[in-house]
Tab-separated table of C-alpha atoms and ligand atoms in Angstrom:
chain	number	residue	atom	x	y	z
A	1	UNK	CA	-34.675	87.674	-41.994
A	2	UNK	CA	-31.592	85.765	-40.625
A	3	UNK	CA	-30.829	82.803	-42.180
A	4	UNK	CA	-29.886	79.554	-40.669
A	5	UNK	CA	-25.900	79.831	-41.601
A	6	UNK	CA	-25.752	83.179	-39.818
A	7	UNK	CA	-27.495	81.852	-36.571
A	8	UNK	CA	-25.102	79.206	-36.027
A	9	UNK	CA	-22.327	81.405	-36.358
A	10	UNK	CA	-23.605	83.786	-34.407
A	11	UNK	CA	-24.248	80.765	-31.692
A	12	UNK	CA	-20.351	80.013	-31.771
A	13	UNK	CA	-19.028	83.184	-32.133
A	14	UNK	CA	-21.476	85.326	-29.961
A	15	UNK	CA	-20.283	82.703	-27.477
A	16	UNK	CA	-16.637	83.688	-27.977
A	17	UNK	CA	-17.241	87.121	-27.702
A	18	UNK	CA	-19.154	87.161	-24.513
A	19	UNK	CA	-16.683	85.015	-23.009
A	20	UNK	CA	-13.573	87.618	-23.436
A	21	UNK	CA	-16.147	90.512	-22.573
A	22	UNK	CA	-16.992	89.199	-19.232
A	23	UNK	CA	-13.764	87.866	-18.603
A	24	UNK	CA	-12.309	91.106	-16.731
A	25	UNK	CA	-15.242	91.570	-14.881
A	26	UNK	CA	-15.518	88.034	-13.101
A	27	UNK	CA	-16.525	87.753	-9.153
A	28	UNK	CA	-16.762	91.648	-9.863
A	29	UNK	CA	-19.892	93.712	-8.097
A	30	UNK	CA	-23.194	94.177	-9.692
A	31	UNK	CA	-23.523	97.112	-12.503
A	32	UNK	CA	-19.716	97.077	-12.628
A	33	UNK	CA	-19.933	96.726	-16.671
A	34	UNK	CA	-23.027	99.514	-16.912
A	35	UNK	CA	-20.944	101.591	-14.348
A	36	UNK	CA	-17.666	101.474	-16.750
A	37	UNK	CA	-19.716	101.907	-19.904
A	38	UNK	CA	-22.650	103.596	-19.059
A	39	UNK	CA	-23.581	103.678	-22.726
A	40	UNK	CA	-24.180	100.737	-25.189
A	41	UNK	CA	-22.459	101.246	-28.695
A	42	UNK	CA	-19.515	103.833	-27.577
A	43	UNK	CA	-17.086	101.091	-27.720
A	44	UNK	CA	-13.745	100.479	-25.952
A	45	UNK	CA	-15.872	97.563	-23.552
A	46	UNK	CA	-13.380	94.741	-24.817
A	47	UNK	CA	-11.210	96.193	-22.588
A	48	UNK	CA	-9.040	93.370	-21.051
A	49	UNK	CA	-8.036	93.306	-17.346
A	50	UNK	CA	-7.631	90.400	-14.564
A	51	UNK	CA	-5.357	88.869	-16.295
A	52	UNK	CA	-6.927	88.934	-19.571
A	53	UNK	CA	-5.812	91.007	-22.942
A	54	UNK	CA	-8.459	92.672	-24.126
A	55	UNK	CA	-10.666	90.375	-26.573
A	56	UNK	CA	-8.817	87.106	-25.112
A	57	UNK	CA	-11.526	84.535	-24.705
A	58	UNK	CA	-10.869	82.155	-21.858
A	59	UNK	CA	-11.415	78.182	-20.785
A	60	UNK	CA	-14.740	78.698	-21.777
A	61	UNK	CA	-14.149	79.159	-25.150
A	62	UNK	CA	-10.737	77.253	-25.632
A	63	UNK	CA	-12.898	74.300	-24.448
A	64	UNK	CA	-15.529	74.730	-26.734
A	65	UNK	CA	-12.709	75.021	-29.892
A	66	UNK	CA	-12.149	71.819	-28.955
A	67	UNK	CA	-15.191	69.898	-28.886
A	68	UNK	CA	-15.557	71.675	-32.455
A	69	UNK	CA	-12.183	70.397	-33.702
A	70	UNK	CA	-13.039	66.918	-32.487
A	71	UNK	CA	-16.522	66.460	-33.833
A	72	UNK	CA	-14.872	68.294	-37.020
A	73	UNK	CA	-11.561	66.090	-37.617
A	74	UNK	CA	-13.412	62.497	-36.171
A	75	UNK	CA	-16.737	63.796	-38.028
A	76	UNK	CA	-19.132	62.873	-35.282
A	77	UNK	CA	-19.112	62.596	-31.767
A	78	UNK	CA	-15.707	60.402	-30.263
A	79	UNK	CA	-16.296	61.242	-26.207
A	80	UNK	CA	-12.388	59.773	-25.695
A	81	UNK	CA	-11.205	61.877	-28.465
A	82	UNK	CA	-12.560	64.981	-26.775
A	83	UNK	CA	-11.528	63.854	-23.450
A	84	UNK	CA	-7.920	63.465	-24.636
A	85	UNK	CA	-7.818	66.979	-26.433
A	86	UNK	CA	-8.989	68.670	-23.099
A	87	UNK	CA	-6.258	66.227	-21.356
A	88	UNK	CA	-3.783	67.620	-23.309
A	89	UNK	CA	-5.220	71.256	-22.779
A	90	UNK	CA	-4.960	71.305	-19.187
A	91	UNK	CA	-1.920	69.840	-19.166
A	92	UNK	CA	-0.529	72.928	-20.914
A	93	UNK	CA	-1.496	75.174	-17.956
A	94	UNK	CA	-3.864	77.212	-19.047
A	95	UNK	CA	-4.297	80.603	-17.782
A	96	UNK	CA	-7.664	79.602	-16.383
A	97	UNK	CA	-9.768	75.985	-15.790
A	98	UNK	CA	-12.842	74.668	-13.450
A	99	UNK	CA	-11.430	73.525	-10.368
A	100	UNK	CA	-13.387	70.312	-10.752
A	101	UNK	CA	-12.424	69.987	-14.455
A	102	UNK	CA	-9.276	69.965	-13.645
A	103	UNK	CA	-9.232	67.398	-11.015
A	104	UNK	CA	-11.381	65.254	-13.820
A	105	UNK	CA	-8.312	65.897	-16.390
A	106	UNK	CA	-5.853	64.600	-13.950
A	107	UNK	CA	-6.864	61.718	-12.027
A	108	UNK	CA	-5.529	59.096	-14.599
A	109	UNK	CA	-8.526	57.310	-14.439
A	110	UNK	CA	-10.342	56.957	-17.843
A	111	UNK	CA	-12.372	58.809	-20.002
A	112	UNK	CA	-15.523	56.818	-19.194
A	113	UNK	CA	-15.288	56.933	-15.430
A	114	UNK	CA	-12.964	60.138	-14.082
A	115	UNK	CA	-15.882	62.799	-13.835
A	116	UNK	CA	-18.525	59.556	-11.963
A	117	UNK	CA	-15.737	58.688	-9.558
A	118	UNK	CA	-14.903	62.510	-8.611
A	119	UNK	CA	-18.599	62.747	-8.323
A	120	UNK	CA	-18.797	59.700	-6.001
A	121	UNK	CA	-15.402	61.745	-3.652
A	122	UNK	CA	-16.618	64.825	-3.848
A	123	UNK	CA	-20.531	64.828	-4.409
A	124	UNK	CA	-20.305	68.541	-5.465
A	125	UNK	CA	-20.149	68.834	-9.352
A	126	UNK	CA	-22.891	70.894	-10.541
A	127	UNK	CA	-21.006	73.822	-11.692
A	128	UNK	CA	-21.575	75.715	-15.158
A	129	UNK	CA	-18.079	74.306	-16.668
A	130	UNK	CA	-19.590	71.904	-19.100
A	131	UNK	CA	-22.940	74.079	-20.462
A	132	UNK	CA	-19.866	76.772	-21.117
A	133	UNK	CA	-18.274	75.278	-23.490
A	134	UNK	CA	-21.436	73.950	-25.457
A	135	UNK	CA	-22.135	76.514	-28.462
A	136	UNK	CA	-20.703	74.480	-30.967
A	137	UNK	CA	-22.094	71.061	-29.911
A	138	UNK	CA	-25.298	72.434	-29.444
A	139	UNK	CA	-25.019	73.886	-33.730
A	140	UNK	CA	-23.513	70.411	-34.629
A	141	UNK	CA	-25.850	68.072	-33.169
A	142	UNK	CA	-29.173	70.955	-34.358
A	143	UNK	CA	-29.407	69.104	-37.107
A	144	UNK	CA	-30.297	65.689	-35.490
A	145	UNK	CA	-33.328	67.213	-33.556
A	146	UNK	CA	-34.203	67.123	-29.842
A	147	UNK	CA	-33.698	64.044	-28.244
A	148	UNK	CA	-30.108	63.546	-30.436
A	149	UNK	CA	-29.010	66.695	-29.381
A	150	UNK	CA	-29.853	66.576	-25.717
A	151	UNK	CA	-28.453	63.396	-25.142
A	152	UNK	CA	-24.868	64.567	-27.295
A	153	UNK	CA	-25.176	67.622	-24.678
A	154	UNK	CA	-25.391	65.468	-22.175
A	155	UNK	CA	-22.706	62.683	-22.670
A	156	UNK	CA	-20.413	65.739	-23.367
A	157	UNK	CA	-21.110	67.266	-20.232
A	158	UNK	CA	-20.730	63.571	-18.696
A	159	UNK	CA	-16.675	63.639	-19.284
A	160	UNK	CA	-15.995	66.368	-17.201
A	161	UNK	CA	-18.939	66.788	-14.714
A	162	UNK	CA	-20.588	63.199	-12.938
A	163	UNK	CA	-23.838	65.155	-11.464
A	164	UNK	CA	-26.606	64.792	-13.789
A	165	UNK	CA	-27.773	68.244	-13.152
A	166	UNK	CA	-24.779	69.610	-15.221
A	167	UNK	CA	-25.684	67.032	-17.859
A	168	UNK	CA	-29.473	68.378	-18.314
A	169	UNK	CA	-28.599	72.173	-18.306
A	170	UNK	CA	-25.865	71.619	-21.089
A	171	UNK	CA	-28.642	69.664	-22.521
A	172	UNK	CA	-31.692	72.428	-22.185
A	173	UNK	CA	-29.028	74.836	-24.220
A	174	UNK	CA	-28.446	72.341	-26.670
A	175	UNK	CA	-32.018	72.296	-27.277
A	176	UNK	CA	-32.797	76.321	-27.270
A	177	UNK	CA	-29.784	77.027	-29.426
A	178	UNK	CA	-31.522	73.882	-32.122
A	179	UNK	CA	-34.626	75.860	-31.593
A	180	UNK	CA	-33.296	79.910	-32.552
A	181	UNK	CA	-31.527	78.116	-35.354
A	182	UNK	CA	-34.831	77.269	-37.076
A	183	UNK	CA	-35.958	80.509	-36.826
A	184	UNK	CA	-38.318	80.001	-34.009
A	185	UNK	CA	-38.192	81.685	-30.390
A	186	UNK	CA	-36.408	79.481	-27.571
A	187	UNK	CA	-38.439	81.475	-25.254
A	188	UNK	CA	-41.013	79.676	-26.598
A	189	UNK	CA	-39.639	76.563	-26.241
A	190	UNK	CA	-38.907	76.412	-22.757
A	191	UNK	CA	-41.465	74.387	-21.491
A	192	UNK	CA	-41.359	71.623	-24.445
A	193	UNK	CA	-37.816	71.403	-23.537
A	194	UNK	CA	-38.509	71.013	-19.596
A	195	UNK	CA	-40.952	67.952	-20.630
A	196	UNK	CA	-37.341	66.192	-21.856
A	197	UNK	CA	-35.704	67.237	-18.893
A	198	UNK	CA	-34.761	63.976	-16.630
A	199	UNK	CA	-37.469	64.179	-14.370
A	200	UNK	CA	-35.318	64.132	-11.028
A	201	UNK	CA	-33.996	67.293	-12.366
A	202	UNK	CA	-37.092	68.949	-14.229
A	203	UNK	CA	-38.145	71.282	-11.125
A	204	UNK	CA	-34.964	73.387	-10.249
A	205	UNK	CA	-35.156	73.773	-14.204
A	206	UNK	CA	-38.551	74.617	-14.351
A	207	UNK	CA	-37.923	77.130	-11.353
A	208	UNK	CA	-34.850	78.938	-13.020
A	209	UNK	CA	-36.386	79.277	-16.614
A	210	UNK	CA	-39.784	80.197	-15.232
A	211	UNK	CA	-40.896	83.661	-17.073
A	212	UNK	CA	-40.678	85.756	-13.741
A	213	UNK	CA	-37.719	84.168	-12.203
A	214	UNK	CA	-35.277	86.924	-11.785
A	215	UNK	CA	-31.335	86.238	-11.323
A	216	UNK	CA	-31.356	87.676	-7.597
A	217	UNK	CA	-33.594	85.131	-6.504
A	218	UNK	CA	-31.183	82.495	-7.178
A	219	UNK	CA	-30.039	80.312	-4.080
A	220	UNK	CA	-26.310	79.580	-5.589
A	221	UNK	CA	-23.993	81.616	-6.667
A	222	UNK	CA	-24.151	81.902	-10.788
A	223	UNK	CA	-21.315	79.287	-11.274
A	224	UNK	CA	-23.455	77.080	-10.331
A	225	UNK	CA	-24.964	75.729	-13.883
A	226	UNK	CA	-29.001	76.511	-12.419
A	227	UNK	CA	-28.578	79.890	-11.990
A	228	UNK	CA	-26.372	80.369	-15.065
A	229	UNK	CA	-28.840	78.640	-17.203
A	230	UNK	CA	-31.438	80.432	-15.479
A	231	UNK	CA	-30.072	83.930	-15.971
A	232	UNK	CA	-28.566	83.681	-19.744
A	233	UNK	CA	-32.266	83.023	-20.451
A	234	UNK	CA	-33.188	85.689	-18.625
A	235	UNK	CA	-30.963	87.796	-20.592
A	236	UNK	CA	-32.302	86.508	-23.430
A	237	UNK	CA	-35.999	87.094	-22.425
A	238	UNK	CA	-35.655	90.840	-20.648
A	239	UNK	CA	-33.659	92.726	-23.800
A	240	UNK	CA	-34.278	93.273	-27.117
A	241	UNK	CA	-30.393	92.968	-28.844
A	242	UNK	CA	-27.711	90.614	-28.944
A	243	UNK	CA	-25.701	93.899	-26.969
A	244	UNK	CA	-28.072	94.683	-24.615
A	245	UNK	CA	-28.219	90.285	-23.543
A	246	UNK	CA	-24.739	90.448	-23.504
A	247	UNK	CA	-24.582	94.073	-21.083
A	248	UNK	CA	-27.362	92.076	-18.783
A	249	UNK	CA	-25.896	89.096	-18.198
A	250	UNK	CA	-21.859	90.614	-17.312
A	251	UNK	CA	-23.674	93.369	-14.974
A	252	UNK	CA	-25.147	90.242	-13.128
A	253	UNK	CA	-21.697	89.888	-11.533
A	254	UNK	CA	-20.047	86.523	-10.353
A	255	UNK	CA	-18.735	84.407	-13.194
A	256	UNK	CA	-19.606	86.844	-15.761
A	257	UNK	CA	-17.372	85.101	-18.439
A	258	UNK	CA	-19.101	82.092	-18.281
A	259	UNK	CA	-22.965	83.541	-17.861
A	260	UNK	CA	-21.754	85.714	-20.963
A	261	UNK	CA	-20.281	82.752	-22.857
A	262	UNK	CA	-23.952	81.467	-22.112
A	263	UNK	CA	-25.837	84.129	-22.965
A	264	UNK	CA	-23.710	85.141	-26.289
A	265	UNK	CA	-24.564	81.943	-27.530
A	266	UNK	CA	-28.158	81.882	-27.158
A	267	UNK	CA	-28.552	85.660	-28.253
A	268	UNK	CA	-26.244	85.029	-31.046
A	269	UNK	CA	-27.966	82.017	-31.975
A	270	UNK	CA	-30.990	84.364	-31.859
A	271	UNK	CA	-30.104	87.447	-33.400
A	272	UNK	CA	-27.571	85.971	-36.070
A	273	UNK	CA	-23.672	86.680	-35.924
A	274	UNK	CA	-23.957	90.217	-37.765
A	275	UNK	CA	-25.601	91.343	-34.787
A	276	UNK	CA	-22.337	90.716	-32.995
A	277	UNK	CA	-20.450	94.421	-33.166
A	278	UNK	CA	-16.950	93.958	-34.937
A	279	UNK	CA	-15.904	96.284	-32.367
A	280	UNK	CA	-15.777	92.908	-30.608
A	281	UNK	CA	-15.440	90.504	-32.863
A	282	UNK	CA	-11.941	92.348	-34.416
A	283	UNK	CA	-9.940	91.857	-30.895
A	284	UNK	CA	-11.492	88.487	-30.046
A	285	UNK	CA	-8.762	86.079	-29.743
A	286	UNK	CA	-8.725	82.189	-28.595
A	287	UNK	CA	-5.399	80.547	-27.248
A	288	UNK	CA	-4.848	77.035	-27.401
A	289	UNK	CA	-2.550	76.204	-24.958
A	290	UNK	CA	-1.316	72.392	-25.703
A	291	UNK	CA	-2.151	72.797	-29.279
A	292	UNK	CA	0.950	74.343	-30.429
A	293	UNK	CA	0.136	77.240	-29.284
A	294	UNK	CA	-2.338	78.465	-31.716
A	295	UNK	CA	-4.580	81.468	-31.339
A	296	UNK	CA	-8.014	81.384	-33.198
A	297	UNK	CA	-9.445	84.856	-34.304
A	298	UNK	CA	-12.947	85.406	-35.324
A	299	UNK	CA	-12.108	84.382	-39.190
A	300	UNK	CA	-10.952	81.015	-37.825
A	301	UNK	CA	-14.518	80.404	-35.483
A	302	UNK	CA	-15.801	81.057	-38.593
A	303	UNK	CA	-14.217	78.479	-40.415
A	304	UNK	CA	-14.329	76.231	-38.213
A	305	UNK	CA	-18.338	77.013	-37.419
A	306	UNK	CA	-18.805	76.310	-41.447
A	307	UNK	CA	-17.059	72.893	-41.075
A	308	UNK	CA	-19.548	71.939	-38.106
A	309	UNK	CA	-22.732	72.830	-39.653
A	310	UNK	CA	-21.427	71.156	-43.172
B	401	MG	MG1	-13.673	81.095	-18.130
């Protein structure tokens, strides 16, 4: 039996971890992952590359810390705190951020209005950069039940990303993750969670989740926040482990950090944080470029998971 405690950590950390272990293989071909490590369990798949040191966790992740430190150090949700902390993020240059959240960041115009007025510009931002970033939200706000955590998952997505489509996938996460911490199956509770689903949106939702809906058949590429959604859950739904969701999701291909960062935190929310191999927890590292230049390890997502769940 997992208990409660180890399911949320397993949310933020599993999270972590799939972010640095899909990190070398992003925009890579399908199977590339399976093709390097043909077995599960032999170890040496936090292997760095693209850029990335092995076990370095990326925007994903660094974004995430700090929706955690904010809800932690204002204890509760403060959307212009958060947007200021990720203002001060990407102004450090990070090694990687969304191309959209970046233009968001740096417009100058305020917290309450830059991601609606890109939207208006641009009319393009339904990509997976806020659901990313959402573990730790989504074990903060569990405790408040469903219709308090979708709508924090959704105002959180709302600072960086104006199309609402972004706002009600970071919010169907929020809502699985709330369910695997009870105990229950989010598989389970897909369709429930479709019903709160903003009705404009509820059908590419309901097409993505659907029980036979299988990652090729998606019509955008996977950093697009349907698909992404769409295949962490199918991760979730087709394997048996917290390893074998995680070796799914990065042989998918395309933004493999970020369907990874997904997946990890629904499997980990699932299967608890010991089912996370230290083999990949021990190397996982988190920069924090603008923060004086701190780097979280696991110990400190740990920590900092404890101060979120209270
Ligand atoms: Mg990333």
């Amino acid at each position: 039996m997992v208990v409660r405690a180890e399911r949320a950590l397993g949310a933020v950390v599993g999270s972590a971890v799939g972010d640095a272990l899909g990190a070398p293989f992003e925009f890579g071909p399908e199977g590339a992952f399976s093709d390097r490590f043909p077995e599960p369990g032999h170890g040496g798949e936090m292997c760095g590359g693209g850029g990335w040191d092995p076990g370095e966790a990326t925007d994903d992740t660094q974004m995430a810390v700090l929706v955690a430190e904010s809800l932690v150090e204002c204890g509760g949700l403060e959307l212009a705190d958060v947007f200021r902390r990720f203002q001060q993020w990407a102004a450090a240059e990070p090694k990687d951020i969304g191309l959209q959240t970046e233009a968001v960041l740096s417009s100058g115009d305020p917290w309450d209005s830059a991601a609606a007025l890109h939207f208006q510009v641009n009319q393009r931002a339904a990509g997976n950069g806020a659901l990313m970033r959402a573990a730790p939200s989504a074990v903060y706000f569990a405790a408040h039940g469903r219709e308090a955590t979708m709508t924090a998952g959704r105002r959180l997505a709302a600072l960086t990303h104006g199309d609402r489509a972004a706002w009600e996938g970071t919010a169907v996460f929020h809502e699985l993750v709330r369910v695997a911490l009870t105990g229950d199956n989010p598989l389970d509770a897909v369709e429930a969670t479709l019903d709160a689903v903003h009705r404009d949106h509820r059908g590419r939702y309901a097409t993505v989740l659907a029980p036979d809906w299988h990652p090729d058949q998606a019509t955008e590429f996977n950093g697009a926040v349907w698909p992404c959604l769409g295949s962490a859950v199918w991760a979730l739904r087709t394997t048996t482990s917290y390893e074998t969701a995680l070796r799914a999701a990065i042989d998918l291909g395309g933004d493999t950090d970020t369907v990874a960062a997904v997946t990890g935190g629904l499997a980990g929310a699932v299967y608890g944080v010991t089912a996370v191999p230290e083999r990949w927890t021990t190397p996982l590292h988190v920069p924090l470029p603008g923060f004086a230049d701190r780097v979280l390890r696991t110990a400190d997502l740990v920590a900092l998971t404890r101060l979120l769940t209270g």
